[in-house]
Amino acid sequence: MNKLVDKYGRQITYLRLAVTDRCNLRCQYCMPAHGIDIVKRQELLTYKEMYRITRVLSELGVDKVRLTGGEPFVRKDFVNFLESLSFNKNLKEINITTNGALISKHIEGLEKMKINAVNLSIDSLNREKFFEITRRDVFPQVFQTYQDLLKSNLKLKLNVVIQSGVNTNEIIDFIELTKEDKVSVRFIEEMPFNGKGIREVKEVWNYNKIIKTINSHYDQVESLVSKKSSTSKNFKIKDYKGSFGIIPAFTRTICTDCNRIRITATGLFKNCLFDDGVFNIKEFIRNGASDEELKQIFISTVHKKPKNGFIAEANRGSNSVSESMSTIGG
Ligand code: SAM
Ligand code: SF4
């Protein structure tokens, strides 16, 4: 079988697919409050197109898919799409990233499908702060989803974007959740992908500052062995049931073992989170490309994957990193 391998020998096995650019929340670090440009419906990949792209990639060695967005559950029939993906025998893992506000009623259904894990985004455990961050008063629904997911057979990770001057005082509260709950909390460095929303950064909260804060609070922080391609460095507090990790999304110290590609909701192929889209698959498909032609273009595009996120960013030239994560697929 032809595989997707880049010129640095990294094999691509993981696709992050954004199923929509729409969202029911307006997180400050992701979107401006108003005026986000959502694309016309016909500009979005159809489920049929997404299914085909995933199938072709899975024949080239991709065995893990993350469905994200925008908020995947705002797209009509998303659950049916998940079900159809579950039938792809080449996929070992199907995971979802969601803000959780709309999913409680779907959890039972997800448990019956081949869904492995849900990453739930929750940046504060305080209702008012949560409202301030997301600009929507939906903390009770999201926290209910957290509790329902804990009881389910789905693996659960929490995504917490660390925002200077906003939620850094909750790092320890999040770690305390792992005392009794079998959950993995992952602290993410904030990146400038915010749809040109103005962000005033008072202090840089990077990997080093986050781990230093945690180490100064706890005596017994244990390092965990992570998969080579893991995006997070992982730890636990001795005798706690859950664990926590830090994702150096902005300082980009994880590129050497990258195994990921992204496809945006409009069908842009991204070799790296920090590139500005290297190939338009939607047009290629809509112009009648065969599966074989698709495979060839995927193989040759992946071969050009930049060595790391800094090079990908530099290759953008004057087109600076400012698009919303909701259009990229986080
Ligand atoms: N709407 C879903 C959600 O929030 O989980 C899925 C899409 S969202 C773009 C995926 C992840 O990207 C979320 O965990 C979100 O917190 C994260 N994210 C969005 N903008 C970010 C930024 N500027 N820096 C770091 N992480 C960001
Ligand atoms: Fe929506 Fe997720 Fe972006 Fe928040 S982070 S605005 S929930 S897409």
Coordinates of C-alpha atoms and ligand atoms in Angstrom, one line a residue:
M1 CA 0.0 0.0 0.0
N2 CA 1.2 3.5 -0.8
K3 CA 1.6 5.5 2.4
L4 CA 1.6 9.1 3.2
V5 CA 5.2 9.9 4.2
D6 CA 6.8 13.3 4.1
K7 CA 10.4 14.1 3.2
Y8 CA 11.4 13.9 6.9
G9 CA 10.1 10.3 7.2
R10 CA 7.0 11.2 9.2
Q11 CA 4.1 9.0 8.3
I12 CA 0.7 10.6 8.3
T13 CA -1.9 8.4 10.1
Y14 CA -4.2 11.1 11.6
L15 CA -6.8 13.3 10.0
R16 CA -8.5 16.2 11.7
L17 CA -11.6 17.1 9.7
A18 CA -13.7 20.2 10.3
V19 CA -17.3 19.4 9.4
T20 CA -18.5 23.0 9.6
D21 CA -17.3 26.5 10.2
R22 CA -20.5 27.4 12.2
C23 CA -20.6 27.5 16.0
N24 CA -23.2 28.1 18.7
L25 CA -20.6 29.8 21.0
R26 CA -18.3 32.8 20.4
C27 CA -15.2 32.0 22.4
Q28 CA -13.1 35.2 22.8
Y29 CA -9.9 33.5 21.7
C30 CA -11.5 31.9 18.7
M31 CA -13.9 34.3 17.1
P32 CA -14.9 38.0 17.3
A33 CA -18.3 38.6 19.0
H34 CA -19.9 39.7 15.7
G35 CA -19.2 39.7 12.0
I36 CA -17.5 36.3 11.6
D37 CA -17.7 35.5 8.0
I38 CA -19.4 32.1 7.6
V39 CA -19.2 30.6 4.2
K40 CA -22.1 29.8 2.0
R41 CA -23.5 26.3 2.5
Q42 CA -22.5 25.1 -1.0
E43 CA -18.9 26.1 -0.1
L44 CA -18.8 23.4 2.6
L45 CA -17.8 19.9 1.8
T46 CA -20.9 17.6 1.7
Y47 CA -20.9 14.6 4.0
K48 CA -20.6 12.4 0.9
E49 CA -17.4 14.3 -0.1
M50 CA -16.1 14.0 3.5
Y51 CA -16.8 10.3 3.6
R52 CA -15.0 9.8 0.3
I53 CA -11.9 11.9 1.3
T54 CA -11.7 9.9 4.5
R55 CA -12.0 6.6 2.8
V56 CA -9.3 7.4 0.3
L57 CA -7.0 8.7 3.0
S58 CA -7.7 5.6 5.1
E59 CA -6.6 3.5 2.1
L60 CA -3.3 5.4 2.4
G61 CA -2.7 4.5 6.0
V62 CA -4.8 7.1 7.9
D63 CA -6.4 5.1 10.8
K64 CA -7.5 7.9 13.1
V65 CA -9.9 10.7 12.5
R66 CA -11.0 13.6 14.7
L67 CA -14.2 15.4 13.8
T68 CA -14.2 19.0 14.8
G69 CA -15.2 22.4 13.5
G70 CA -16.7 25.0 14.3
E71 CA -19.0 23.0 16.5
P72 CA -19.6 19.6 14.8
F73 CA -23.0 19.1 16.5
V74 CA -24.5 22.2 14.9
R75 CA -24.3 20.7 11.5
K76 CA -27.5 18.8 10.6
D77 CA -27.2 15.0 10.4
F78 CA -23.7 15.0 12.0
V79 CA -24.6 12.0 14.1
N80 CA -25.7 10.1 10.9
F81 CA -22.3 11.0 9.4
L82 CA -20.5 9.6 12.4
E83 CA -22.5 6.4 12.1
S84 CA -21.5 6.0 8.4
L85 CA -17.8 6.7 9.2
S86 CA -18.0 3.9 11.9
F87 CA -18.4 1.4 9.0
N88 CA -14.9 2.2 7.6
K89 CA -12.9 -0.8 8.7
N90 CA -9.6 0.9 8.2
L91 CA -10.3 3.4 10.9
K92 CA -9.2 2.3 14.3
E93 CA -10.2 5.5 16.1
I94 CA -12.9 8.1 15.6
N95 CA -12.8 11.0 18.0
I96 CA -14.7 14.2 18.4
T97 CA -13.9 17.7 19.7
T98 CA -16.9 19.6 20.9
N99 CA -18.0 22.4 23.1
G100 CA -20.6 20.0 24.6
A101 CA -23.5 22.4 24.8
L102 CA -25.6 20.3 22.4
I103 CA -24.5 16.8 22.9
S104 CA -26.0 15.3 26.1
K105 CA -28.9 13.7 24.2
H106 CA -26.5 12.0 21.8
I107 CA -24.2 10.4 24.3
E108 CA -26.0 7.1 24.4
G109 CA -26.0 6.9 20.6
L110 CA -22.3 7.7 20.4
E111 CA -21.5 4.9 22.9
K112 CA -23.0 2.4 20.4
M113 CA -20.8 3.6 17.5
K114 CA -17.1 3.2 17.0
I115 CA -16.4 6.5 18.8
N116 CA -13.4 6.3 21.1
A117 CA -13.0 9.6 22.7
V118 CA -14.6 12.9 23.2
N119 CA -12.6 16.0 23.8
L120 CA -14.8 18.5 25.6
S121 CA -13.7 22.1 25.6
I122 CA -14.4 23.9 28.9
D123 CA -12.2 26.8 29.9
S124 CA -13.7 27.7 33.3
L125 CA -15.6 25.9 36.1
N126 CA -17.3 29.2 37.0
R127 CA -20.6 30.0 35.3
E128 CA -19.9 33.8 35.0
K129 CA -16.4 33.3 33.8
F130 CA -17.5 30.7 31.3
F131 CA -20.1 33.2 30.0
E132 CA -17.4 35.9 29.7
I133 CA -15.2 33.6 27.7
T134 CA -17.7 31.9 25.4
R135 CA -20.2 34.9 25.3
R136 CA -23.0 32.4 25.9
D137 CA -24.5 31.4 29.2
V138 CA -24.4 27.6 28.7
F139 CA -22.1 26.4 31.5
P140 CA -24.8 24.3 33.1
Q141 CA -25.4 22.4 29.9
V142 CA -21.7 21.9 29.3
F143 CA -21.0 20.7 32.8
Q144 CA -24.0 18.3 32.5
T145 CA -22.3 16.9 29.4
Y146 CA -19.1 16.5 31.4
Q147 CA -20.9 14.5 34.0
D148 CA -22.8 12.4 31.4
L149 CA -19.6 11.7 29.6
L150 CA -17.9 10.6 32.8
K151 CA -20.5 8.0 33.2
S152 CA -20.3 6.8 29.6
N153 CA -17.9 4.3 28.1
L154 CA -16.3 7.1 26.0
K155 CA -12.8 8.2 26.8
L156 CA -12.9 11.8 28.0
K157 CA -10.4 14.6 27.7
L158 CA -11.0 18.2 28.7
N159 CA -9.5 21.0 26.6
V160 CA -8.7 24.1 28.5
V161 CA -7.2 27.1 26.7
I162 CA -5.0 29.0 29.1
Q163 CA -5.8 32.7 28.7
S164 CA -3.7 35.2 30.4
G165 CA -5.6 37.2 33.0
V166 CA -8.7 35.2 32.4
N167 CA -8.6 31.6 33.7
T168 CA -5.0 31.0 34.9
N169 CA -6.3 31.1 38.4
E170 CA -8.3 27.9 37.7
I171 CA -5.4 25.7 36.6
I172 CA -5.3 24.0 40.1
D173 CA -9.1 23.7 40.2
F174 CA -9.0 21.8 36.9
I175 CA -6.3 19.5 38.2
E176 CA -8.3 18.9 41.3
L177 CA -11.1 17.5 39.1
T178 CA -8.6 14.6 38.3
K179 CA -8.5 13.6 42.0
E180 CA -11.8 11.7 41.8
D181 CA -12.7 11.8 38.1
K182 CA -11.1 9.6 35.5
V183 CA -10.5 12.4 33.1
S184 CA -7.5 13.8 31.3
V185 CA -7.4 17.6 31.5
R186 CA -5.2 19.2 28.8
F187 CA -4.1 22.8 29.1
I188 CA -3.6 24.4 25.7
E189 CA -1.4 27.4 24.9
E190 CA -3.5 30.2 23.4
M191 CA -2.7 30.8 19.7
P192 CA -3.5 33.9 17.6
F193 CA -6.1 32.0 15.5
N194 CA -9.0 34.2 16.6
G195 CA -10.6 35.6 13.5
K196 CA -9.0 38.9 14.1
G197 CA -10.7 39.4 17.4
I198 CA -8.6 41.9 19.4
R199 CA -6.7 40.1 22.3
E200 CA -4.7 41.9 24.9
V201 CA -2.2 39.5 26.2
K202 CA -1.0 40.6 29.6
E203 CA 1.5 37.9 30.2
V204 CA 2.7 34.9 28.1
W205 CA 1.3 31.7 29.5
N206 CA 3.4 29.1 27.7
Y207 CA 4.2 25.5 28.5
N208 CA 7.0 26.4 30.9
K209 CA 4.9 28.8 32.9
I210 CA 2.0 26.4 33.2
I211 CA 4.1 23.5 34.4
K212 CA 6.0 25.8 36.8
T213 CA 2.7 26.9 38.3
I214 CA 1.6 23.3 38.8
N215 CA 5.0 22.2 40.2
S216 CA 4.9 25.0 42.7
H217 CA 1.5 23.8 44.0
Y218 CA 2.0 20.1 44.1
D219 CA 4.9 18.0 45.6
Q220 CA 4.2 14.9 43.6
V221 CA 3.8 15.5 39.9
E222 CA 4.6 12.3 38.0
S223 CA 5.5 12.4 34.3
L224 CA 3.6 9.9 32.1
V225 CA 5.0 8.1 29.1
S226 CA 3.0 9.4 26.0
K227 CA 2.7 8.1 22.5
K228 CA 5.4 9.4 20.2
S229 CA 3.0 11.5 18.2
S230 CA 1.1 12.8 21.3
T231 CA 0.3 16.6 21.1
S232 CA 0.6 16.9 24.9
K233 CA 3.2 16.2 27.5
N234 CA 1.3 14.3 30.2
F235 CA 1.5 14.1 33.9
K236 CA -0.6 13.0 37.0
I237 CA -0.7 13.8 40.6
K238 CA 0.3 10.8 42.7
D239 CA -2.8 8.8 43.7
Y240 CA -5.2 11.0 41.6
K241 CA -7.5 8.9 39.3
G242 CA -7.2 11.2 36.3
S243 CA -4.2 12.9 34.6
F244 CA -3.4 16.2 32.9
G245 CA -1.3 17.3 30.0
I246 CA 0.0 20.5 28.4
I247 CA -0.2 21.2 24.7
P248 CA 2.5 23.5 23.5
A249 CA 0.4 24.5 20.6
F250 CA 2.0 27.9 20.1
T251 CA 5.6 27.1 21.2
R252 CA 5.5 24.2 18.8
T253 CA 7.9 21.8 20.4
I254 CA 6.0 18.7 19.1
C255 CA 6.5 19.0 15.4
T256 CA 9.3 16.3 15.0
D257 CA 6.8 13.6 15.6
C258 CA 3.8 15.1 13.9
N259 CA 1.5 12.5 12.2
R260 CA -1.4 14.9 11.4
I261 CA -3.0 16.6 8.5
R262 CA -6.1 18.8 8.5
I263 CA -9.0 19.4 6.2
T264 CA -11.1 22.5 6.7
A265 CA -14.8 22.7 6.3
T266 CA -14.4 24.1 2.8
G267 CA -12.1 21.4 1.7
L268 CA -8.7 23.1 2.1
F269 CA -5.9 20.6 2.8
K270 CA -3.5 21.7 5.5
N271 CA -0.2 20.0 6.1
C272 CA 0.3 22.0 9.3
L273 CA -2.0 24.0 11.6
F274 CA 0.2 27.1 10.8
D275 CA 0.1 26.9 6.9
D276 CA -2.6 28.7 5.0
G277 CA -4.0 25.7 3.1
V278 CA -1.9 24.0 0.5
F279 CA -4.5 22.4 -1.8
N280 CA -8.2 22.8 -2.5
I281 CA -9.6 19.2 -2.5
K282 CA -13.2 20.3 -2.9
E283 CA -12.5 21.9 -6.4
F284 CA -10.4 18.9 -7.3
I285 CA -13.3 16.5 -6.5
R286 CA -16.0 18.6 -8.0
N287 CA -14.0 18.7 -11.2
G288 CA -14.3 14.9 -11.4
A289 CA -11.0 13.6 -9.9
S290 CA -10.9 9.8 -9.6
D291 CA -9.8 8.0 -6.4
E292 CA -6.5 7.3 -7.9
E293 CA -5.9 10.9 -8.8
L294 CA -6.9 11.9 -5.3
K295 CA -4.4 9.4 -3.8
Q296 CA -1.6 10.8 -6.0
I297 CA -2.3 14.3 -5.0
F298 CA -2.5 13.4 -1.3
I299 CA 0.9 11.5 -1.5
S300 CA 2.6 14.4 -3.3
T301 CA 1.1 17.1 -1.1
V302 CA 2.1 15.3 2.1
H303 CA 5.6 14.9 0.8
K304 CA 5.9 18.7 1.0
K305 CA 4.9 18.9 4.6
P306 CA 7.0 21.6 6.2
K307 CA 9.5 20.6 8.9
N308 CA 7.7 22.5 11.6
G309 CA 5.1 25.1 12.4
F310 CA 7.6 28.0 12.3
I311 CA 8.5 27.1 8.7
A312 CA 4.9 26.6 7.8
E313 CA 4.1 30.1 9.2
A314 CA 7.0 31.7 7.5
N315 CA 5.9 30.2 4.1
R316 CA 2.6 32.2 4.4
G317 CA 4.5 35.4 3.6
S318 CA 2.5 38.5 4.5
N319 CA -0.7 36.4 5.2
S320 CA -0.3 36.5 8.9
V321 CA -1.8 33.9 11.3
S322 CA -5.2 35.4 12.2
E323 CA -8.0 33.2 10.8
S324 CA -10.4 31.6 13.3
M325 CA -9.7 28.1 14.6
S326 CA -13.4 27.5 13.8
T327 CA -12.6 27.6 10.1
I328 CA -9.4 25.6 10.4
G329 CA -10.7 22.8 12.7
G330 CA -8.9 22.8 16.0
Ligands
SAM1 N1 -16.2 23.9 18.8 C1 -15.5 22.8 19.2 C2 -14.8 23.0 20.5 O1 -14.7 24.2 21.0 O2 -14.4 22.0 21.1 C3 -14.5 22.3 18.2 C4 -13.7 23.3 17.4 S1 -12.6 24.3 18.4 C5 -11.9 25.3 17.1 C6 -11.4 23.0 18.8 C7 -10.4 23.4 19.9 O3 -9.6 24.5 19.5 C8 -11.1 23.8 21.2 O4 -10.6 23.0 22.3 C9 -10.8 25.2 21.3 O5 -10.7 25.6 22.7 C10 -9.4 25.3 20.6 N2 -9.1 26.7 20.2 C11 -9.8 27.5 19.5 N3 -9.2 28.7 19.2 C12 -8.0 28.6 19.8 C13 -6.9 29.4 20.0 N4 -6.9 30.7 19.5 N5 -5.8 29.0 20.7 C14 -5.8 27.7 21.2 N6 -6.8 26.9 21.1 C15 -7.9 27.3 20.4
SF4_2 FE1 -17.0 27.6 18.8 FE2 -15.1 25.9 19.6 FE3 -14.4 28.3 18.5 FE4 -15.5 28.2 20.9 S1 -13.6 27.2 20.3 S2 -16.1 29.6 19.3 S3 -16.9 26.5 20.8 S4 -15.5 26.7 17.5

